[in-house]
C-alpha angles and dihedrals in degrees: 000000000000105000116209125197115253114232120247089221107087092201089063088046092055094048090050092047088052093046091050094047091051091048090058099042097253124141115263122246124253117252091250140111116285132189115250117212092244123097117215090193143337091285104032138051132190121260131188122217102216090196096057104021089233120141114214139184108231134179111265087235093063116104113243138158123263130204123194110218122189125186113275 
């Protein structure tokens, strides 16, 4: 497969993700905070706010959205 670099700006990543989902007929993602799959410590994990593009460390006990993504 042709691998493309992922932009460092999370706002651009969110836009690319939304566009890809729309192209494949999948529902778009709400502009909200979602868990990533990356831990930052035993107690915290990274999240991405798809409304602002911010990446944040959150306590694992916080309630955030998730979205399963598979390769298209």
